[in-house]
CSV table of C-alpha atoms and ligand atoms in Angstrom, one decimal:
chain,number,residue,atom,x,y,z
A,3,MET,CA,28.0,-19.5,-22.6
A,4,LEU,CA,24.6,-20.1,-21.2
A,5,ILE,CA,23.2,-23.6,-21.8
A,6,GLY,CA,19.4,-24.0,-21.5
A,7,ILE,CA,17.6,-27.4,-21.5
A,8,ASP,CA,14.0,-28.3,-21.0
A,9,ASP,CA,11.3,-30.9,-21.6
A,10,THR,CA,13.2,-34.1,-21.3
A,11,ASP,CA,11.2,-36.1,-18.8
A,12,SER,CA,7.9,-38.0,-18.8
A,13,PRO,CA,5.6,-39.3,-16.0
A,14,ALA,CA,7.4,-42.6,-16.4
A,15,GLY,CA,10.8,-41.2,-15.5
A,16,MET,CA,13.8,-38.8,-16.0
A,17,CYS,CA,14.0,-35.2,-14.8
A,18,THR,CA,15.6,-32.3,-16.6
A,19,THR,CA,17.5,-31.3,-13.5
A,20,TYR,CA,19.1,-34.7,-13.4
A,21,LEU,CA,20.2,-34.3,-17.0
A,22,GLY,CA,21.6,-30.9,-16.1
A,23,ALA,CA,23.5,-32.3,-13.2
A,24,VAL,CA,25.1,-35.0,-15.4
A,25,LEU,CA,25.9,-32.3,-18.0
A,26,VAL,CA,27.7,-30.3,-15.3
A,27,ARG,CA,30.1,-33.2,-14.7
A,28,ARG,CA,30.6,-33.7,-18.4
A,29,LEU,CA,31.5,-30.1,-19.0
A,30,ILE,CA,33.9,-30.2,-16.0
A,31,ARG,CA,35.5,-33.4,-17.5
A,32,GLU,CA,36.1,-31.4,-20.6
A,33,HIS,CA,37.8,-28.7,-18.5
A,34,MET,CA,35.0,-26.2,-18.8
A,35,ARG,CA,34.3,-24.2,-15.6
A,36,VAL,CA,30.6,-24.2,-14.6
A,37,ARG,CA,29.9,-20.9,-12.8
A,38,GLU,CA,26.3,-21.6,-12.0
A,39,ALA,CA,23.6,-24.2,-12.3
A,40,ARG,CA,20.2,-22.7,-12.4
A,41,LEU,CA,16.8,-24.2,-12.0
A,42,VAL,CA,13.8,-22.1,-13.0
A,43,ARG,CA,10.1,-22.9,-12.5
A,44,LEU,CA,7.9,-21.5,-15.2
A,45,ASN,CA,4.1,-20.8,-15.3
A,46,PRO,CA,2.7,-23.5,-13.1
A,47,ASN,CA,-0.5,-23.6,-15.2
A,48,VAL,CA,0.9,-24.7,-18.5
A,49,THR,CA,-0.8,-27.9,-19.5
A,50,PHE,CA,2.2,-29.4,-21.3
A,51,LYS,CA,4.2,-29.8,-18.0
A,52,THR,CA,5.1,-33.2,-16.6
A,53,ARG,CA,5.4,-32.2,-13.0
A,54,GLY,CA,6.7,-28.9,-11.8
A,55,ASN,CA,7.4,-27.1,-15.1
A,56,ALA,CA,11.2,-26.8,-14.5
A,57,ALA,CA,13.9,-25.8,-16.9
A,58,VAL,CA,17.6,-25.5,-16.4
A,59,CYS,CA,20.4,-23.2,-17.4
A,60,LEU,CA,24.1,-23.8,-16.9
A,61,ASP,CA,26.5,-20.8,-17.0
A,62,ALA,CA,29.8,-22.2,-18.3
A,63,GLU,CA,33.1,-21.1,-19.7
A,64,GLY,CA,34.3,-22.9,-22.8
A,65,ASP,CA,33.8,-23.5,-26.4
A,66,PRO,CA,30.1,-22.9,-27.2
A,67,GLU,CA,30.2,-25.4,-30.1
A,68,LYS,CA,31.5,-28.1,-27.8
A,69,GLY,CA,29.0,-27.2,-25.1
A,70,PHE,CA,26.2,-27.4,-27.6
A,71,GLY,CA,27.4,-30.7,-28.8
A,72,LEU,CA,27.6,-32.1,-25.3
A,73,ALA,CA,24.1,-30.8,-24.3
A,74,CYS,CA,22.5,-32.3,-27.5
A,75,GLU,CA,24.3,-35.6,-26.9
A,76,ILE,CA,23.0,-35.9,-23.3
A,77,VAL,CA,19.5,-35.1,-24.4
A,78,GLU,CA,19.6,-37.9,-27.0
A,79,GLU,CA,21.1,-40.2,-24.4
A,80,LEU,CA,18.8,-39.5,-21.5
A,81,ALA,CA,15.5,-37.8,-22.6
A,82,ASP,CA,12.4,-40.0,-22.5
A,83,PHE,CA,11.5,-39.6,-26.2
A,84,SER,CA,8.9,-42.4,-26.0
A,85,CYS,CA,6.4,-40.0,-24.3
A,86,GLU,CA,4.3,-38.0,-26.7
A,87,LYS,CA,4.5,-35.0,-24.3
A,88,THR,CA,8.3,-35.0,-24.2
A,89,ASN,CA,9.6,-32.4,-26.7
A,90,PRO,CA,13.1,-31.5,-25.7
A,91,GLY,CA,14.9,-28.2,-26.5
A,92,VAL,CA,18.5,-27.1,-26.1
A,93,VAL,CA,19.8,-23.5,-26.4
A,94,VAL,CA,23.4,-22.3,-26.2
A,95,ALA,CA,23.7,-18.5,-26.1
A,96,GLU,CA,26.8,-16.5,-25.7
A,97,GLN,CA,25.0,-13.7,-23.9
A,98,ARG,CA,21.9,-13.4,-21.7
A,99,LEU,CA,18.7,-13.2,-23.8
A,100,ASP,CA,15.9,-10.7,-23.2
A,101,PRO,CA,14.7,-11.1,-19.6
A,102,ALA,CA,11.1,-10.2,-20.8
A,103,PHE,CA,10.8,-13.6,-22.3
A,104,TYR,CA,11.6,-15.2,-19.0
A,105,GLN,CA,9.1,-12.9,-17.2
A,106,LYS,CA,6.4,-14.0,-19.8
A,107,ALA,CA,7.2,-17.7,-19.4
A,108,VAL,CA,6.9,-17.5,-15.6
A,109,THR,CA,3.7,-15.5,-15.5
A,110,ASP,CA,2.0,-16.2,-18.8
A,111,PHE,CA,2.0,-18.4,-21.9
A,112,CYS,CA,4.6,-18.3,-24.8
A,113,GLU,CA,4.6,-19.6,-28.3
A,114,ILE,CA,7.4,-21.8,-29.7
A,115,GLU,CA,7.9,-19.2,-32.5
A,116,GLU,CA,8.4,-16.4,-30.0
A,117,ALA,CA,11.4,-18.4,-28.5
A,118,VAL,CA,12.8,-19.2,-32.0
A,119,ALA,CA,12.6,-15.5,-33.0
A,120,ILE,CA,14.6,-14.5,-29.9
A,121,LEU,CA,17.2,-17.2,-30.5
A,122,ASP,CA,17.6,-16.2,-34.2
A,123,ALA,CA,17.9,-12.5,-33.3
A,124,ALA,CA,20.6,-13.3,-30.8
A,125,GLY,CA,22.5,-15.7,-33.1
A,126,ALA,CA,22.1,-18.5,-30.5
A,127,ARG,CA,22.7,-22.1,-31.2
A,128,TYR,CA,19.6,-24.2,-30.6
A,129,ARG,CA,17.9,-27.5,-31.4
A,130,GLY,CA,14.4,-28.7,-30.7
A,131,TRP,CA,13.2,-32.2,-30.9
A,132,LYS,CA,9.7,-33.4,-32.0
A,133,ASN,CA,7.4,-30.4,-31.8
A,134,ARG,CA,10.3,-28.3,-30.2
A,135,ARG,CA,8.2,-27.1,-27.3
A,136,GLY,CA,11.1,-27.5,-25.0
A,137,LEU,CA,12.7,-24.5,-26.7
A,138,VAL,CA,10.3,-22.3,-24.7
A,139,GLY,CA,11.6,-23.4,-21.3
A,140,ALA,CA,15.2,-23.6,-22.5
A,141,THR,CA,15.0,-20.0,-23.9
A,142,ALA,CA,13.3,-18.8,-20.7
A,143,ALA,CA,16.0,-20.4,-18.5
A,144,VAL,CA,18.8,-18.7,-20.5
A,145,ALA,CA,16.9,-15.4,-20.4
A,146,SER,CA,16.1,-15.6,-16.6
A,147,VAL,CA,17.1,-12.9,-14.2
A,148,LEU,CA,16.6,-13.7,-10.5
A,149,PRO,CA,16.6,-10.6,-8.3
A,150,ASP,CA,15.3,-12.9,-5.6
A,151,ARG,CA,16.9,-16.3,-5.5
A,152,THR,CA,16.8,-19.4,-3.3
A,153,TYR,CA,18.8,-22.6,-3.4
A,154,GLU,CA,18.1,-26.3,-3.6
A,155,VAL,CA,20.4,-29.2,-3.2
A,156,LEU,CA,19.0,-32.1,-5.2
A,157,ALA,CA,20.3,-35.6,-4.5
A,158,TYR,CA,19.8,-38.1,-7.3
A,159,ARG,CA,19.6,-41.8,-7.1
A,160,ASP,CA,21.8,-44.5,-8.6
A,161,PRO,CA,20.1,-45.5,-12.0
A,162,ALA,CA,20.0,-49.1,-10.7
A,163,ARG,CA,17.5,-48.0,-8.1
A,164,TRP,CA,15.2,-45.9,-10.3
A,165,GLY,CA,11.6,-46.9,-9.8
A,166,THR,CA,12.2,-48.7,-6.5
A,167,GLN,CA,11.2,-47.5,-3.0
A,168,ARG,CA,13.4,-44.6,-1.8
A,169,GLU,CA,15.3,-45.2,1.4
A,170,VAL,CA,15.3,-42.0,3.3
A,171,ASP,CA,15.0,-42.0,7.1
A,172,LYS,CA,11.9,-40.0,8.0
A,173,GLU,CA,13.1,-38.9,11.5
A,174,SER,CA,16.3,-37.5,10.1
A,175,LEU,CA,14.2,-35.3,7.8
A,176,PHE,CA,12.3,-34.0,10.7
A,177,ALA,CA,15.5,-33.4,12.6
A,178,CYS,CA,17.0,-31.7,9.6
A,179,GLU,CA,14.1,-29.2,9.3
A,180,GLU,CA,14.1,-28.6,13.1
A,181,ALA,CA,17.8,-27.7,12.9
A,182,THR,CA,17.6,-25.3,10.0
A,183,PHE,CA,14.1,-23.8,9.5
A,184,PRO,CA,13.4,-21.0,8.6
A,185,HIS,CA,16.7,-20.9,6.7
A,186,THR,CA,15.4,-24.0,4.9
A,187,TRP,CA,11.7,-24.8,4.3
A,188,ASP,CA,9.4,-27.5,3.0
A,189,THR,CA,11.6,-30.4,3.9
A,190,VAL,CA,8.7,-31.8,6.0
A,191,ASP,CA,5.2,-30.6,7.1
A,192,PHE,CA,5.3,-30.6,10.9
A,193,ALA,CA,1.6,-30.0,11.4
A,194,ASN,CA,0.5,-32.8,9.1
A,195,ARG,CA,3.6,-35.1,10.0
A,196,VAL,CA,4.3,-35.6,6.2
A,197,VAL,CA,7.6,-35.7,4.4
A,198,VAL,CA,7.6,-33.1,1.6
A,199,CYS,CA,11.1,-33.3,0.1
A,200,VAL,CA,11.1,-36.9,-1.2
A,201,PRO,CA,9.1,-37.4,-4.4
A,202,HIS,CA,6.9,-40.5,-5.0
A,203,THR,CA,7.3,-40.5,-8.8
A,204,PRO,CA,9.7,-42.9,-10.6
A,205,ASP,CA,12.2,-40.1,-11.5
A,206,PRO,CA,15.9,-39.9,-10.5
A,207,VAL,CA,15.4,-37.5,-7.5
A,208,LEU,CA,16.1,-38.9,-4.1
A,209,PHE,CA,15.3,-35.7,-2.2
A,210,GLY,CA,15.6,-31.9,-2.4
A,211,ILE,CA,16.4,-29.4,0.3
A,212,ARG,CA,15.3,-25.8,-0.3
A,213,GLY,CA,16.8,-22.9,1.5
A,214,GLU,CA,18.3,-19.4,1.6
A,215,SER,CA,21.9,-20.2,0.8
A,216,PRO,CA,24.1,-23.0,-0.4
A,217,ALA,CA,25.5,-23.2,3.2
A,218,TRP,CA,22.1,-23.6,4.8
A,219,VAL,CA,20.9,-26.3,2.4
A,220,MET,CA,24.1,-28.2,2.8
A,221,THR,CA,23.9,-27.9,6.6
A,222,ALA,CA,20.4,-29.4,6.4
A,223,ARG,CA,21.5,-32.0,4.0
A,224,SER,CA,24.3,-33.2,6.3
A,225,VAL,CA,21.6,-34.3,8.8
A,226,ILE,CA,19.8,-36.7,6.4
A,227,ASP,CA,20.2,-40.4,6.6
A,228,SER,CA,19.5,-42.1,3.3
A,229,GLU,CA,20.6,-44.6,0.6
A,230,LYS,CA,23.8,-43.3,-1.1
A,231,PRO,CA,23.0,-40.8,-3.8
A,232,ALA,CA,24.7,-41.1,-7.1
A,233,LEU,CA,25.0,-37.4,-7.6
A,234,GLU,CA,24.3,-34.2,-5.8
A,235,GLN,CA,23.8,-30.7,-7.2
A,236,ILE,CA,23.2,-27.3,-5.7
A,237,TRP,CA,20.9,-25.3,-7.9
A,238,VAL,CA,20.2,-21.5,-7.8
A,239,THR,CA,16.5,-21.2,-8.3
A,240,ASN,CA,13.4,-19.0,-8.5
A,241,GLN,CA,11.5,-21.4,-6.2
A,242,GLY,CA,9.8,-19.8,-3.2
A,243,THR,CA,10.0,-16.3,-4.7
A,244,ASP,CA,6.4,-15.6,-5.9
A,245,SER,CA,7.8,-14.8,-9.4
A,246,HIS,CA,4.6,-16.1,-10.9
A,247,LEU,CA,2.3,-13.6,-9.1
A,248,LEU,CA,1.0,-10.5,-10.9
A,249,ILE,CA,-1.1,-7.7,-9.3
A,250,GLY,CA,-4.6,-8.3,-10.5
A,251,LYS,CA,-8.0,-6.7,-10.1
A,252,CYS,CA,-11.4,-8.4,-9.7
A,253,GLY,CA,-13.1,-8.8,-13.1
A,254,GLU,CA,-9.9,-8.4,-15.0
A,255,LEU,CA,-8.1,-11.7,-14.5
A,256,ARG,CA,-6.9,-14.0,-17.3
A,257,GLU,CA,-7.3,-17.8,-17.3
A,258,GLY,CA,-4.0,-19.6,-16.3
A,259,LEU,CA,-2.2,-16.6,-14.8
A,260,SER,CA,-1.5,-16.2,-11.1
A,261,TYR,CA,-2.4,-13.1,-9.1
A,262,CYS,CA,-2.5,-11.1,-5.9
A,263,VAL,CA,-6.0,-9.5,-5.7
A,264,ARG,CA,-7.6,-7.3,-3.1
A,265,GLY,CA,-11.2,-7.4,-2.4
A,266,MET,CA,-13.9,-7.6,0.3
A,267,VAL,CA,-15.2,-11.0,1.5
A,268,ASP,CA,-18.7,-11.4,0.0
A,269,GLY,CA,-20.7,-13.9,2.1
A,270,ARG,CA,-19.6,-16.6,4.5
A,271,PRO,CA,-17.2,-19.3,3.3
A,272,VAL,CA,-18.9,-22.5,2.3
A,273,THR,CA,-17.6,-26.0,2.6
A,274,GLY,CA,-18.4,-28.1,-0.4
A,275,GLU,CA,-18.4,-31.8,-1.2
A,276,GLY,CA,-14.9,-33.4,-0.8
A,277,GLY,CA,-14.1,-30.8,1.8
A,278,HIS,CA,-13.0,-27.8,-0.3
A,279,VAL,CA,-13.9,-24.4,1.1
A,280,MET,CA,-15.0,-21.5,-1.1
A,281,PHE,CA,-15.8,-17.9,-0.7
A,282,ALA,CA,-16.1,-14.9,-3.0
A,283,ILE,CA,-14.4,-11.5,-2.9
A,284,ARG,CA,-15.9,-8.4,-4.3
A,285,ASP,CA,-14.5,-5.2,-5.7
A,286,GLY,CA,-17.3,-2.9,-6.9
A,287,GLU,CA,-19.6,-5.0,-9.1
A,288,ALA,CA,-17.0,-7.7,-9.9
A,289,THR,CA,-16.6,-10.8,-7.8
A,290,ILE,CA,-14.2,-13.8,-8.0
A,291,ARG,CA,-14.5,-17.2,-6.3
A,292,CYS,CA,-11.6,-18.3,-4.1
A,293,MET,CA,-11.0,-21.9,-3.4
A,294,ALA,CA,-9.1,-23.8,-0.7
A,295,TYR,CA,-9.0,-27.5,-1.8
A,296,GLU,CA,-8.8,-30.6,0.4
A,297,PRO,CA,-5.0,-31.0,0.0
A,298,THR,CA,-4.6,-27.6,1.7
A,299,LYS,CA,-5.6,-29.4,5.0
A,300,ASN,CA,-5.7,-27.2,8.1
A,301,PHE,CA,-5.5,-24.0,5.9
A,302,ARG,CA,-9.2,-24.6,5.2
A,303,GLU,CA,-10.0,-24.0,8.9
A,304,ILE,CA,-8.4,-20.5,8.7
A,305,VAL,CA,-10.3,-19.7,5.5
A,306,ARG,CA,-13.6,-20.8,7.2
A,307,ALA,CA,-13.0,-18.1,9.8
A,308,LEU,CA,-13.3,-15.2,7.2
A,309,VAL,CA,-16.5,-13.2,7.5
A,310,PRO,CA,-18.4,-10.9,5.2
A,311,GLY,CA,-16.8,-7.5,4.9
A,312,ASP,CA,-13.2,-8.7,5.6
A,313,ASP,CA,-10.7,-6.7,3.5
A,314,VAL,CA,-8.4,-9.3,2.1
A,315,VAL,CA,-5.7,-9.9,-0.5
A,316,VAL,CA,-5.7,-13.4,-2.0
A,317,ALA,CA,-2.9,-14.9,-3.9
A,318,GLY,CA,-3.0,-17.9,-6.3
A,319,SER,CA,-3.6,-19.1,-9.9
A,320,TYR,CA,-6.8,-18.1,-11.7
A,321,LYS,CA,-8.3,-21.2,-13.2
A,322,LYS,CA,-11.9,-21.8,-14.4
A,323,GLY,CA,-13.2,-18.7,-12.7
A,324,SER,CA,-11.5,-19.3,-9.3
A,325,ILE,CA,-8.4,-18.2,-7.5
A,326,ASN,CA,-6.8,-21.4,-6.1
A,327,LEU,CA,-5.5,-20.0,-2.9
A,328,GLU,CA,-1.8,-20.2,-2.1
A,329,LYS,CA,-2.1,-17.7,0.7
A,330,PHE,CA,-4.2,-14.7,1.8
A,331,CYS,CA,-3.8,-11.6,3.9
A,332,LEU,CA,-6.5,-10.3,6.2
A,333,VAL,CA,-5.8,-6.7,5.8
A,334,ALA,CA,-8.6,-5.3,7.9
A,335,PRO,CA,-10.9,-7.6,9.8
A,336,ALA,CA,-14.6,-6.7,9.7
A,337,ARG,CA,-16.9,-6.8,12.7
A,338,ASP,CA,-18.7,-10.1,12.9
A,339,THR,CA,-22.2,-9.9,14.1
A,340,GLU,CA,-25.2,-12.1,14.6
A,341,GLN,CA,-28.9,-10.9,14.6
A,342,LYS,CA,-31.5,-12.2,17.0
A,343,ALA,CA,-35.2,-11.3,17.5
A,344,PRO,CA,-35.4,-8.6,20.3
A,345,VAL,CA,-36.8,-9.1,23.8
A,346,CYS,CA,-40.3,-7.5,24.3
A,347,THR,CA,-39.9,-4.4,26.4
A,348,ALA,CA,-43.4,-4.7,27.7
A,349,CYS,CA,-43.4,-8.4,28.9
A,350,GLY,CA,-39.8,-9.5,28.7
A,351,LYS,CA,-40.5,-12.4,26.4
A,352,ARG,CA,-38.3,-13.0,23.2
A,353,MET,CA,-40.2,-11.8,20.1
A,354,THR,CA,-40.5,-13.8,16.9
A,355,SER,CA,-40.3,-12.7,13.3
A,356,ASP,CA,-43.4,-11.1,11.9
A,357,GLY,CA,-42.6,-12.2,8.4
A,358,ARG,CA,-39.9,-11.1,5.9
A,359,GLY,CA,-39.2,-7.4,6.2
A,360,LYS,CA,-42.0,-6.9,8.7
A,361,GLY,CA,-40.1,-6.7,11.9
A,362,TYR,CA,-40.8,-8.7,15.1
A,363,LYS,CA,-43.9,-9.4,17.1
A,364,CYS,CA,-44.5,-10.5,20.7
A,365,ARG,CA,-46.6,-13.6,20.7
A,366,LYS,CA,-47.6,-12.9,24.3
A,367,CYS,CA,-48.7,-9.3,24.4
A,368,GLY,CA,-48.8,-8.4,20.7
A,369,ALA,CA,-46.2,-5.6,20.9
A,370,HIS,CA,-44.2,-4.9,17.8
A,371,ALA,CA,-40.5,-4.0,17.2
A,372,LYS,CA,-38.7,-3.0,14.0
A,373,ASP,CA,-35.1,-3.8,14.7
A,374,PRO,CA,-33.4,-7.0,15.7
A,375,GLU,CA,-30.9,-7.3,18.5
A,376,VAL,CA,-27.3,-7.2,17.1
A,377,HIS,CA,-24.6,-9.2,18.9
A,378,GLU,CA,-20.9,-8.8,18.2
A,379,LEU,CA,-19.2,-12.2,17.8
A,380,PRO,CA,-15.5,-12.6,18.7
A,381,ARG,CA,-13.1,-13.0,15.8
A,382,THR,CA,-10.6,-15.9,15.8
A,383,LEU,CA,-8.6,-14.4,12.9
A,384,THR,CA,-6.3,-11.5,13.4
A,385,ALA,CA,-4.9,-9.2,10.6
A,386,GLY,CA,-1.9,-10.8,8.8
A,387,TRP,CA,-0.9,-13.4,6.2
A,388,TYR,CA,-1.9,-17.1,6.2
A,389,GLU,CA,-0.6,-19.8,3.9
A,390,VAL,CA,-1.2,-23.4,2.8
A,391,PRO,CA,0.9,-26.0,4.6
A,392,PRO,CA,4.2,-27.2,3.1
A,393,THR,CA,2.6,-30.3,1.8
A,394,ALA,CA,0.3,-28.2,-0.5
A,395,ARG,CA,2.9,-25.6,-1.5
A,396,ARG,CA,3.6,-24.9,-5.1
A,397,HIS,CA,7.3,-24.6,-6.2
A,398,LEU,CA,7.1,-20.9,-6.9
A,399,ALA,CA,5.0,-19.8,-3.9
A,400,LYS,CA,7.0,-17.9,-1.4
A,401,PRO,CA,6.7,-19.3,2.1
A,402,LEU,CA,5.8,-16.7,4.7
A,403,CYS,CA,9.0,-17.4,6.5
A,404,ARG,CA,10.7,-15.6,3.6
A,405,GLY,CA,8.4,-12.6,3.7
A,406,SER,CA,5.1,-11.7,2.2
A,407,PRO,CA,3.9,-9.9,-0.9
A,408,GLU,CA,3.2,-6.1,-0.9
A,409,ILE,CA,-0.5,-5.3,-0.2
A,410,PRO,CA,-1.9,-4.0,-3.5
A,411,ALA,CA,-3.4,-0.4,-3.1
A,412,ASP,CA,-6.8,0.0,-1.7
A,413,ARG,CA,-9.6,-0.9,-4.0
B,527,ATP,P1,11.0,-31.4,-16.6
B,527,ATP,O1,11.6,-32.1,-15.5
B,527,ATP,O2,11.3,-32.2,-17.9
B,527,ATP,O3,11.4,-30.0,-16.8
B,527,ATP,P2,8.3,-30.4,-16.2
B,527,ATP,O4,7.2,-30.7,-15.3
B,527,ATP,O5,9.1,-29.3,-15.7
B,527,ATP,O6,9.3,-31.6,-16.4
B,527,ATP,P3,8.3,-30.2,-19.0
B,527,ATP,O7,8.5,-31.6,-19.3
B,527,ATP,O8,9.5,-29.3,-18.9
B,527,ATP,O9,7.6,-30.2,-17.5
B,527,ATP,O10,7.1,-29.6,-19.8
B,527,ATP,C1,6.8,-28.2,-19.8
B,527,ATP,C2,6.7,-27.7,-21.3
B,527,ATP,O11,6.0,-26.5,-21.4
B,527,ATP,C3,8.1,-27.5,-21.9
B,527,ATP,O12,8.0,-27.9,-23.2
B,527,ATP,C4,8.3,-26.0,-21.8
B,527,ATP,O13,9.1,-25.5,-22.8
B,527,ATP,C5,6.8,-25.6,-22.0
B,527,ATP,N1,6.5,-24.3,-21.2
B,527,ATP,C6,7.0,-23.9,-20.0
B,527,ATP,N2,6.5,-22.7,-19.7
B,527,ATP,C7,5.7,-22.3,-20.7
B,527,ATP,C8,4.9,-21.2,-21.0
B,527,ATP,N3,4.9,-20.2,-20.1
B,527,ATP,N4,4.3,-21.1,-22.1
B,527,ATP,C9,4.3,-22.1,-23.0
B,527,ATP,N5,5.1,-23.2,-22.9
B,527,ATP,C10,5.7,-23.3,-21.7
């Protein structure tokens, strides 16, 4: 059976993955084998999410009625029902559901009724609490197929410590990443000297180590010095796989979806108030704004080095008319040039503008020239992919150490 659970937490606490990890132990106690614990991240732009829009699915062997009972029991026991935005859902299916629903939930928006129709058609057991929105994520988790998968070991705190300062030795986290990167990633951010894998919210997670295989995440985990976790669970995930990205085209993007779009840089990047950097890309008549916000730190320096005419692919979520950059590829760098008034051929003095569109004039001898001097400027950016630092990475975004997206066909 496949047990899906979602929407159990609130900003004040709890975490659906913790609830899933506790359920794994309860199923095992009832002599049910758990073949896989899966953590899927869904569309990062849904407004109902608490934090990272996660849902879980446990693949277990045993009596589905019993499994359903245990899953509902644990939701009633642990979910934070006090929060208006917490609307849990539990699904138990005896076969995988249509993967198209998972694809839609990770890239687009789904209705609760769509999930219910799929569950009814498959004869699945399900229960939704309050407005039942959690059924969307629970159904998507059960329907998920992961052609590309990564792993995360999540360590959970003793309930007595929830809400208190986490004790995790910072240096051991840096040592851990040094020992296992690029087979693990986003444990720390070396360039910004920031710990990434320890949350600051009052939930049960102590830390999470992401990597290519259970062996790599456990090797990394063994280096970490911390308070004693109450529970540890290795999850199979779609994190770091770019599953949320669709191929898009300038002028045809939908609000709240995430894309890879190819275009030509249109004008020089501009730095706005608060330090965000923006530029536009153009494809024919259509343009889109691309944004690198302050939390993307040093990535903004790279973005500032783009020049008009650069052929680029940008990747990120489309929100309020902008692509919020997760990474970009400089496919073909343009020549960067600077124009200056020419030197007078008659007297050797630098000319000055004779007015807009009127060429240049020598103030000394009165000679006239039509064209400016054009100087080629050196480029600091070479062709290739560039990404935000680990501290600004979204759960689904694939780090470049795992590979890069295919370049969409020429415009
Ligand atoms: P948790 O740790 O509880 O999973 P979270 O940050 O992952 O916290 P949720 O509390 O799960 O957020 O809230 C997300 C809600 O949005 C859930 O009810 C889920 O069913 C729903 N949801 C997820 N993806 C979509 C989607 N693509 N379309 C519509 N609803 C969605």
